[in-house]
Coordinates of N, CA and C in Angstrom, one line a residue:
X1 N 251.4 21.4 -88.9 CA 251.5 20.1 -88.2 C 252.1 19.1 -89.2
X2 N 253.0 18.2 -88.7 CA 253.6 17.2 -89.6 C 253.4 15.8 -88.9
X3 N 253.8 14.7 -89.5 CA 253.5 13.4 -89.0 C 254.7 12.5 -89.1
X4 N 254.9 11.7 -88.1 CA 256.0 10.7 -88.1 C 255.4 9.3 -87.9
X5 N 255.9 8.3 -88.6 CA 255.4 7.0 -88.6 C 256.4 6.0 -87.9
X6 N 255.8 5.0 -87.2 CA 256.6 4.0 -86.7 C 255.7 2.8 -86.4
X7 N 256.3 1.6 -86.1 CA 255.5 0.5 -85.7 C 255.7 0.3 -84.2
X8 N 254.7 -0.1 -83.5 CA 254.8 -0.4 -82.1 C 254.2 -1.7 -81.8
X9 N 254.8 -2.5 -80.9 CA 254.3 -3.8 -80.4 C 254.0 -3.7 -79.0
X10 N 252.8 -4.1 -78.6 CA 252.4 -4.1 -77.2 C 252.8 -5.4 -76.5
X11 N 252.4 -5.6 -75.2 CA 252.8 -6.7 -74.5 C 252.2 -8.0 -75.0
X12 N 251.1 -7.9 -75.7 CA 250.4 -9.0 -76.3 C 251.0 -9.5 -77.6
X13 N 251.9 -8.7 -78.1 CA 252.5 -9.1 -79.4 C 251.8 -8.5 -80.6
X14 N 250.7 -7.7 -80.3 CA 250.0 -7.0 -81.5 C 250.9 -5.9 -82.0
X15 N 250.8 -5.7 -83.3 CA 251.5 -4.6 -84.0 C 250.6 -3.5 -84.4
X16 N 251.1 -2.3 -84.1 CA 250.3 -1.1 -84.5 C 251.2 -0.1 -85.3
X17 N 250.5 0.5 -86.3 CA 251.2 1.6 -87.0 C 250.9 2.8 -86.2
X18 N 251.9 3.5 -85.7 CA 251.7 4.7 -84.9 C 252.0 5.9 -85.7
X19 N 251.1 6.9 -85.7 CA 251.2 8.1 -86.4 C 251.3 9.2 -85.4
X20 N 252.6 9.7 -85.2 CA 252.8 10.8 -84.2 C 252.5 12.1 -84.9
X21 N 251.8 13.0 -84.3 CA 251.7 14.4 -84.8 C 252.8 15.2 -84.2
X22 N 253.4 16.1 -85.0 CA 254.4 17.0 -84.5 C 254.1 18.4 -84.8
X23 N 254.6 19.3 -84.1 CA 254.3 20.7 -84.3 C 255.2 21.3 -85.4
X24 N 255.0 22.5 -85.7 CA 255.7 23.2 -86.9 C 257.2 23.1 -86.6
X25 N 257.7 23.2 -85.4 CA 259.1 23.3 -85.1 C 259.8 21.9 -85.3
X26 N 259.0 20.9 -85.5 CA 259.5 19.5 -85.6 C 259.6 18.8 -84.3
X27 N 259.2 19.4 -83.2 CA 259.2 18.8 -81.9 C 258.1 17.8 -81.8
X28 N 258.5 16.5 -81.4 CA 257.5 15.5 -81.3 C 256.7 15.7 -80.0
X29 N 255.4 15.7 -80.2 CA 254.5 15.9 -79.0 C 254.6 14.7 -78.1
X30 N 254.4 15.0 -76.7 CA 254.5 13.9 -75.7 C 253.4 12.9 -76.0
X31 N 253.8 11.6 -75.8 CA 252.8 10.5 -76.0 C 252.9 9.5 -74.9
X32 N 251.9 8.6 -74.8 CA 251.9 7.4 -74.0 C 250.9 6.4 -74.6
X33 N 251.2 5.2 -74.5 CA 250.4 4.2 -75.3 C 248.9 4.3 -75.0
X34 N 248.1 4.3 -76.1 CA 246.7 4.4 -76.1 C 246.0 5.6 -75.4
X35 N 246.8 6.3 -74.6 CA 246.3 7.6 -74.1 C 247.2 8.7 -74.6
X36 N 248.1 8.3 -75.5 CA 249.1 9.3 -76.0 C 248.3 10.4 -76.7
X37 N 248.8 11.6 -76.3 CA 248.3 12.8 -77.0 C 249.0 12.9 -78.3
X38 N 248.3 13.1 -79.4 CA 248.9 13.4 -80.6 C 249.4 12.2 -81.4
X39 N 249.0 11.0 -81.2 CA 249.4 9.9 -82.0 C 248.2 9.0 -82.3
X40 N 248.1 8.5 -83.5 CA 247.0 7.6 -83.9 C 247.6 6.2 -84.0
X41 N 246.9 5.3 -83.4 CA 247.3 3.9 -83.5 C 246.4 3.1 -84.4
X42 N 246.9 2.7 -85.5 CA 246.1 1.9 -86.5 C 246.5 0.4 -86.3
X43 N 245.7 -0.4 -85.8 CA 246.1 -1.8 -85.5 C 246.4 -2.6 -86.7
X44 N 247.5 -3.4 -86.6 CA 247.9 -4.4 -87.5 C 247.8 -5.7 -86.8
X45 N 247.0 -6.6 -87.3 CA 246.6 -7.8 -86.5 C 247.8 -8.7 -86.1
X46 N 248.7 -8.9 -86.9 CA 249.8 -9.8 -86.6 C 251.1 -9.4 -87.4
X47 N 252.2 -10.0 -87.0 CA 253.5 -9.7 -87.7 C 253.3 -10.1 -89.2
X48 N 252.7 -11.3 -89.4 CA 252.5 -11.8 -90.8 C 251.7 -10.8 -91.6
X49 N 250.7 -10.2 -91.0 CA 249.9 -9.2 -91.7 C 250.7 -8.0 -92.0
X50 N 251.5 -7.6 -91.1 CA 252.4 -6.4 -91.3 C 253.3 -6.7 -92.6
X51 N 253.8 -7.9 -92.7 CA 254.6 -8.3 -93.8 C 253.8 -8.2 -95.1
X52 N 252.6 -8.7 -95.0 CA 251.7 -8.6 -96.2 C 251.5 -7.2 -96.6
X53 N 251.3 -6.3 -95.6 CA 251.1 -4.9 -96.0 C 252.3 -4.3 -96.7
X54 N 253.5 -4.7 -96.2 CA 254.7 -4.2 -96.8 C 254.9 -4.7 -98.2
X55 N 254.5 -5.9 -98.5 CA 254.6 -6.4 -99.8 C 253.5 -6.0 -100.8
X56 N 252.5 -5.3 -100.2 CA 251.4 -4.8 -101.0 C 250.3 -5.9 -101.3
X57 N 250.5 -7.1 -100.8 CA 249.5 -8.2 -101.1 C 248.2 -7.9 -100.4
X58 N 248.2 -7.3 -99.2 CA 247.0 -7.0 -98.5 C 247.0 -5.5 -98.1
X59 N 246.0 -4.8 -98.4 CA 245.9 -3.4 -98.1 C 244.8 -3.1 -97.1
X60 N 245.1 -2.3 -96.1 CA 244.0 -1.9 -95.2 C 243.5 -0.6 -95.8
X61 N 242.2 -0.4 -95.7 CA 241.5 0.8 -96.3 C 241.2 1.8 -95.2
X62 N 241.6 3.1 -95.5 CA 241.4 4.2 -94.6 C 240.5 5.2 -95.3
X63 N 239.4 5.6 -94.6 CA 238.5 6.6 -95.1 C 238.7 7.9 -94.5
X64 N 239.0 8.9 -95.3 CA 239.2 10.3 -94.8 C 237.9 11.0 -95.0
X65 N 237.2 11.3 -94.0 CA 235.9 12.0 -94.1 C 236.0 13.5 -94.1
X66 N 237.0 14.0 -93.4 CA 237.3 15.5 -93.4 C 238.7 15.8 -93.9
X67 N 238.8 17.0 -94.4 CA 240.1 17.5 -94.9 C 241.1 17.6 -93.7
X68 N 242.4 17.4 -94.0 CA 243.5 17.5 -93.0 C 244.8 17.8 -93.8
X69 N 245.9 17.8 -93.1 CA 247.2 18.0 -93.7 C 247.4 16.9 -94.8
X70 N 247.8 17.3 -96.0 CA 247.9 16.2 -97.1 C 249.1 15.2 -96.7
X71 N 250.0 15.6 -95.9 CA 251.1 14.7 -95.6 C 250.6 13.5 -94.9
X72 N 249.5 13.6 -94.1 CA 249.0 12.4 -93.4 C 248.6 11.3 -94.3
X73 N 247.8 11.6 -95.3 CA 247.5 10.5 -96.2 C 248.6 10.1 -97.2
X74 N 249.5 11.0 -97.5 CA 250.7 10.7 -98.3 C 251.5 9.6 -97.6
X75 N 251.7 9.8 -96.3 CA 252.6 8.9 -95.5 C 251.9 7.5 -95.3
X76 N 250.5 7.6 -95.1 CA 249.8 6.3 -95.0 C 249.9 5.5 -96.3
X77 N 249.8 6.2 -97.5 CA 250.0 5.5 -98.7 C 251.4 4.9 -98.9
X78 N 252.4 5.6 -98.4 CA 253.8 5.1 -98.4 C 253.9 3.9 -97.5
X79 N 253.0 3.8 -96.5 CA 253.0 2.6 -95.6 C 252.0 1.5 -96.2
X80 N 251.6 1.6 -97.4 CA 250.8 0.6 -98.2 C 249.4 0.5 -97.6
X81 N 248.9 1.7 -97.2 CA 247.4 1.8 -96.8 C 246.7 2.4 -98.0
X82 N 245.5 1.9 -98.3 CA 244.7 2.5 -99.3 C 243.9 3.7 -98.6
X83 N 244.1 4.9 -99.1 CA 243.5 6.1 -98.6 C 242.5 6.6 -99.5
X84 N 241.2 6.8 -99.1 CA 240.2 7.3 -99.9 C 239.7 8.7 -99.3
X85 N 239.9 9.7 -100.1 CA 239.6 11.1 -99.6 C 238.2 11.5 -100.0
X86 N 237.3 11.3 -99.1 CA 235.9 11.6 -99.5 C 235.4 12.8 -98.6
X87 N 236.1 13.9 -98.8 CA 235.8 15.1 -98.0 C 234.4 15.7 -98.3
X88 N 233.9 15.5 -99.5 CA 232.6 16.2 -99.9 C 231.4 15.3 -100.0
X89 N 231.6 14.0 -99.6 CA 230.5 13.1 -99.7 C 229.4 13.4 -98.7
X90 N 228.1 13.3 -99.1 CA 227.0 13.5 -98.2 C 227.0 12.4 -97.1
X91 N 226.3 12.8 -96.0 CA 226.3 11.9 -94.8 C 225.7 10.5 -95.2
X92 N 224.6 10.5 -96.0 CA 224.0 9.2 -96.3 C 224.9 8.3 -97.1
X93 N 225.7 8.9 -98.0 CA 226.7 8.1 -98.8 C 227.8 7.6 -97.9
X94 N 228.3 8.4 -97.0 CA 229.3 8.0 -96.1 C 228.9 6.8 -95.2
X95 N 227.6 6.8 -94.8 CA 227.1 5.7 -94.0 C 227.2 4.4 -94.7
X96 N 226.9 4.5 -96.0 CA 227.0 3.3 -96.9 C 228.4 2.8 -97.1
X97 N 229.4 3.8 -97.1 CA 230.8 3.5 -97.4 C 231.5 2.9 -96.2
X98 N 231.2 3.4 -95.0 CA 232.0 3.1 -93.8 C 232.2 1.6 -93.6
X99 N 231.2 0.8 -93.8 CA 231.4 -0.7 -93.5 C 232.6 -1.3 -94.3
X100 N 233.0 -0.6 -95.4 CA 234.1 -1.2 -96.2 C 235.5 -0.9 -95.7
X101 N 235.6 -0.1 -94.6 CA 236.9 0.4 -94.2 C 237.4 -0.1 -92.9
X102 N 238.7 -0.1 -92.8 CA 239.4 -0.6 -91.5 C 239.6 0.6 -90.6
X103 N 239.7 1.8 -91.1 CA 240.0 2.9 -90.3 C 239.3 4.2 -90.8
X104 N 238.9 5.1 -89.9 CA 238.3 6.3 -90.3 C 239.1 7.5 -89.7
X105 N 239.4 8.5 -90.5 CA 240.0 9.7 -90.0 C 239.1 10.9 -90.3
X106 N 238.7 11.6 -89.3 CA 237.7 12.7 -89.4 C 238.0 13.8 -88.5
X107 N 237.3 14.9 -88.7 CA 237.4 16.1 -87.8 C 236.1 16.2 -87.0
X108 N 235.2 17.1 -87.3 CA 234.0 17.3 -86.5 C 232.7 17.3 -87.2
X109 N 232.7 17.3 -88.5 CA 231.4 17.5 -89.3 C 230.6 16.3 -89.3
X110 N 231.1 15.1 -89.0 CA 230.4 13.8 -89.1 C 230.3 13.1 -87.8
X111 N 229.2 12.5 -87.4 CA 229.0 11.8 -86.2 C 229.1 10.3 -86.4
X112 N 230.0 9.7 -85.5 CA 230.1 8.2 -85.5 C 229.2 7.7 -84.4
X113 N 228.0 7.3 -84.8 CA 227.0 6.8 -83.8 C 227.1 5.3 -83.6
X114 N 226.3 4.9 -82.6 CA 226.2 3.4 -82.3 C 225.7 2.7 -83.6
X115 N 224.7 3.3 -84.3 CA 224.1 2.7 -85.5 C 225.2 2.5 -86.5
X116 N 226.1 3.5 -86.7 CA 227.2 3.4 -87.7 C 228.2 2.3 -87.3
X117 N 228.5 2.3 -86.0 CA 229.5 1.3 -85.5 C 228.9 -0.1 -85.7
X118 N 227.6 -0.3 -85.5 CA 227.0 -1.6 -85.6 C 227.0 -2.0 -87.1
X119 N 227.1 -1.1 -88.0 CA 227.1 -1.4 -89.4 C 228.4 -1.9 -90.0
X120 N 229.5 -1.7 -89.1 CA 230.8 -2.1 -89.6 C 231.2 -3.5 -89.1
X121 N 232.1 -4.1 -89.9 CA 232.6 -5.4 -89.6 C 234.1 -5.4 -89.6
X122 N 234.7 -4.5 -90.3 CA 236.2 -4.4 -90.4 C 236.8 -3.3 -89.6
X123 N 236.0 -2.3 -89.1 CA 236.5 -1.1 -88.5 C 237.4 -1.4 -87.2
X124 N 238.6 -0.9 -87.2 CA 239.5 -1.1 -86.1 C 240.0 0.1 -85.4
X125 N 239.8 1.3 -86.1 CA 240.4 2.5 -85.6 C 239.5 3.7 -86.1
X126 N 239.2 4.6 -85.1 CA 238.6 5.9 -85.5 C 239.6 7.0 -85.0
X127 N 240.1 7.8 -85.9 CA 241.1 8.8 -85.5 C 240.5 10.2 -85.7
X128 N 240.5 11.0 -84.7 CA 240.0 12.4 -84.7 C 241.2 13.3 -84.8
X129 N 241.2 14.1 -85.9 CA 242.3 15.0 -86.1 C 241.9 16.3 -85.4
X130 N 242.2 16.4 -84.1 CA 241.8 17.5 -83.2 C 241.6 17.0 -81.8
X131 N 241.0 17.8 -81.0 CA 240.9 17.5 -79.6 C 239.6 16.8 -79.2
X132 N 238.5 17.4 -79.6 CA 237.2 16.9 -79.1 C 236.8 15.6 -79.7
X133 N 236.1 14.8 -78.9 CA 235.7 13.4 -79.3 C 234.1 13.3 -79.1
X134 N 233.5 14.5 -79.0 CA 232.1 14.5 -78.8 C 231.2 14.0 -80.0
X135 N 231.8 13.9 -81.1 CA 231.1 13.4 -82.3 C 231.3 11.9 -82.5
X136 N 231.9 11.3 -81.6 CA 232.2 9.8 -81.7 C 231.7 9.2 -80.4
X137 N 230.9 8.1 -80.6 CA 230.5 7.3 -79.4 C 231.6 6.4 -79.0
X138 N 232.5 7.0 -78.2 CA 233.8 6.4 -77.8 C 233.5 5.1 -77.0
X139 N 232.6 5.3 -76.0 CA 232.4 4.1 -75.1 C 231.9 2.9 -75.9
X140 N 231.0 3.1 -76.8 CA 230.4 2.0 -77.6 C 231.5 1.4 -78.5
X141 N 232.2 2.3 -79.2 CA 233.3 1.9 -80.1 C 234.3 1.0 -79.3
X142 N 234.7 1.5 -78.1 CA 235.7 0.8 -77.3 C 235.1 -0.6 -76.9
X143 N 233.9 -0.6 -76.6 CA 233.2 -1.9 -76.2 C 233.2 -2.9 -77.4
X144 N 233.2 -2.4 -78.6 CA 233.2 -3.2 -79.8 C 234.7 -3.5 -80.3
X145 N 235.6 -3.1 -79.5 CA 237.0 -3.4 -79.8 C 237.7 -2.4 -80.8
X146 N 237.0 -1.3 -81.0 CA 237.5 -0.3 -82.0 C 238.3 0.8 -81.2
X147 N 239.6 1.0 -81.6 CA 240.4 2.0 -80.9 C 240.1 3.4 -81.4
X148 N 239.8 4.3 -80.4 CA 239.5 5.7 -80.7 C 240.6 6.6 -80.2
X149 N 241.2 7.4 -81.1 CA 242.3 8.3 -80.7 C 242.0 9.7 -81.2
X150 N 242.7 10.6 -80.6 CA 242.7 12.0 -81.0 C 244.0 12.7 -80.8
X151 N 244.1 14.0 -81.1 CA 245.4 14.7 -81.0 C 245.2 16.0 -80.3
X152 N 244.9 16.0 -79.0 CA 244.4 17.2 -78.3 C 245.5 18.3 -78.2
X153 N 246.8 17.9 -78.4 CA 247.8 18.9 -78.2 C 248.1 19.6 -79.6
X154 N 247.5 19.2 -80.7 CA 247.8 19.7 -82.0 C 247.6 21.2 -82.1
X155 N 246.6 21.7 -81.5 CA 246.3 23.2 -81.7 C 246.4 23.9 -80.3
X156 N 247.1 23.3 -79.3 CA 247.1 23.9 -78.0 C 247.7 25.2 -77.9
X157 N 248.8 25.4 -78.7 CA 249.5 26.7 -78.7 C 248.6 27.8 -79.3
X158 N 248.0 27.4 -80.4 CA 247.1 28.4 -81.1 C 245.9 28.8 -80.1
X159 N 245.4 27.8 -79.4 CA 244.3 28.1 -78.5 C 244.7 29.0 -77.4
X160 N 245.9 28.7 -76.8 CA 246.5 29.5 -75.7 C 246.7 30.9 -76.2
X161 N 247.2 31.1 -77.4 CA 247.5 32.5 -77.9 C 246.2 33.2 -78.1
X162 N 245.2 32.5 -78.6 CA 243.9 33.1 -78.9 C 243.2 33.5 -77.6
X163 N 243.3 32.6 -76.5 CA 242.7 33.0 -75.2 C 243.4 34.2 -74.6
X164 N 244.7 34.3 -74.8 CA 245.5 35.5 -74.3 C 245.0 36.7 -75.0
X165 N 244.9 36.6 -76.4 CA 244.4 37.7 -77.1 C 243.0 38.2 -76.7
X166 N 242.1 37.3 -76.5 CA 240.8 37.6 -76.0 C 240.8 38.2 -74.6
X167 N 241.7 37.8 -73.8 CA 241.8 38.3 -72.4 C 242.2 39.8 -72.5
X168 N 243.2 40.1 -73.3 CA 243.7 41.4 -73.5 C 242.7 42.3 -74.1
X169 N 241.9 41.7 -75.1 CA 240.8 42.5 -75.7 C 239.8 42.9 -74.7
X170 N 239.4 41.9 -73.8 CA 238.4 42.2 -72.8 C 238.9 43.2 -71.8
X171 N 240.1 43.1 -71.3 CA 240.7 44.0 -70.3 C 240.8 45.4 -70.8
X172 N 240.9 45.6 -72.1 CA 241.2 46.9 -72.7 C 240.0 47.4 -73.6
X173 N 238.9 46.7 -73.5 CA 237.6 47.1 -74.2 C 237.9 47.3 -75.7
X174 N 238.8 46.5 -76.3 CA 239.2 46.8 -77.7 C 238.0 46.6 -78.6
X175 N 237.3 45.5 -78.5 CA 236.2 45.2 -79.4 C 235.1 46.2 -79.2
X176 N 234.7 46.5 -78.0 CA 233.7 47.5 -77.7 C 234.1 48.9 -78.3
X177 N 235.3 49.3 -78.1 CA 235.8 50.6 -78.6 C 235.8 50.6 -80.1
X178 N 236.2 49.5 -80.7 CA 236.3 49.4 -82.1 C 234.9 49.7 -82.8
X179 N 233.9 49.0 -82.2 CA 232.5 49.2 -82.7 C 232.0 50.7 -82.5
X180 N 232.4 51.3 -81.4 CA 231.9 52.6 -81.1 C 232.6 53.6 -82.0
X181 N 234.0 53.4 -82.3 CA 234.7 54.3 -83.2 C 234.2 54.3 -84.6
X182 N 233.8 53.1 -85.0 CA 233.3 52.9 -86.4 C 231.9 53.6 -86.5
X183 N 231.2 53.8 -85.4 CA 229.9 54.5 -85.5 C 230.0 55.9 -85.1
X184 N 231.3 56.4 -85.0 CA 231.5 57.8 -84.8 C 231.6 58.3 -83.4
X185 N 231.7 57.3 -82.4 CA 231.8 57.7 -81.0 C 233.2 57.6 -80.5
X186 N 233.6 58.5 -79.7 CA 235.0 58.5 -79.1 C 234.8 58.6 -77.6
X187 N 234.7 57.5 -76.9 CA 234.5 57.5 -75.5 C 235.7 57.0 -74.7
X188 N 236.7 57.9 -74.6 CA 238.0 57.5 -74.1 C 238.0 57.0 -72.7
X189 N 237.4 57.8 -71.8 CA 237.4 57.4 -70.4 C 236.6 56.1 -70.1
X190 N 235.4 56.0 -70.8 CA 234.6 54.8 -70.6 C 235.3 53.5 -71.1
X191 N 236.2 53.7 -72.0 CA 236.9 52.5 -72.5 C 238.4 52.4 -72.0
X192 N 238.7 53.1 -70.9 CA 240.0 53.0 -70.4 C 240.2 51.5 -69.9
X193 N 241.4 50.9 -70.2 CA 241.6 49.5 -69.9 C 242.2 49.3 -68.5
X194 N 242.4 48.0 -68.3 CA 243.0 47.6 -67.0 C 244.3 46.8 -67.3
X195 N 245.4 47.2 -66.7 CA 246.7 46.5 -66.9 C 246.7 45.1 -66.2
X196 N 247.4 44.2 -66.9 CA 247.6 42.9 -66.3 C 248.7 42.9 -65.3
X197 N 249.6 43.9 -65.4 CA 250.8 44.0 -64.5 C 250.4 44.0 -63.1
X198 N 251.0 43.1 -62.3 CA 250.7 43.1 -60.9 C 249.5 42.2 -60.5
X199 N 248.9 41.6 -61.5 CA 247.7 40.8 -61.2 C 248.0 39.3 -61.4
X200 N 247.2 38.5 -60.8 CA 247.3 37.0 -61.0 C 246.1 36.6 -61.8
X201 N 246.4 35.9 -62.9 CA 245.4 35.3 -63.8 C 245.2 33.8 -63.5
X202 N 244.0 33.4 -63.2 CA 243.7 32.0 -62.9 C 243.4 31.2 -64.1
X203 N 243.8 30.0 -64.2 CA 243.5 29.1 -65.3 C 242.7 27.9 -64.7
X204 N 241.5 27.8 -65.2 CA 240.7 26.7 -64.7 C 240.9 25.5 -65.6
X205 N 241.5 24.4 -65.1 CA 241.9 23.3 -66.0 C 243.3 23.4 -66.5
X206 N 244.1 22.4 -66.3 CA 245.5 22.5 -66.7 C 245.9 21.3 -67.5
X207 N 245.1 21.0 -68.5 CA 245.4 20.0 -69.5 C 246.3 20.5 -70.6
X208 N 246.0 20.0 -71.8 CA 246.8 20.4 -73.0 C 246.7 21.9 -73.2
X209 N 245.4 22.4 -73.2 CA 245.2 23.9 -73.5 C 245.7 24.7 -72.3
X210 N 245.3 24.4 -71.1 CA 245.7 25.2 -70.0 C 247.2 25.3 -69.7
X211 N 247.8 24.2 -69.9 CA 249.3 24.1 -69.7 C 250.1 24.9 -70.8
X212 N 249.5 25.1 -71.9 CA 250.1 25.8 -73.0 C 250.2 27.3 -72.7

């Protein structure tokens, strides 16, 4: 995955730094404002503040809680954001650090609870590198004016391919037969598979993963 940066202005005149996630082929993933899949919006309060960022006079601080592609923080640094990579900090220390930051970028190992949100005064954005938002109290953060974003299309092709592989494994008893052969059993007829040819496979849910 790679990243592309740009500024976006909404109808209220607010400025946002937009981080678009792109796939390996360089294709920009589909997006739409605030519900865009695959882009992070880091708010910049005003045009004047944007100019201050560009001059280096004022820096916004971004806390990286989980590891991710190094190009993400490299490009944020190029955009005059201060990026602190605290991948190995224990939870208690992270709780003490979070109030100092304007943005948080994380994956799934750390939970952003109501208690943590209440401890912050500067936090404007929580960005989840991945699909699930279950470790973030999105409703409460939104109520507090904090933008929460994720990138659900980032691994959709990998998930689709994995699901297809598991389906073929199930239809052909590959895992079961593998275990049996390793234990010295050769049960050919019992593990005869079923062909997909001529059959219809149903997909429950047709979002980012299902559509892939």
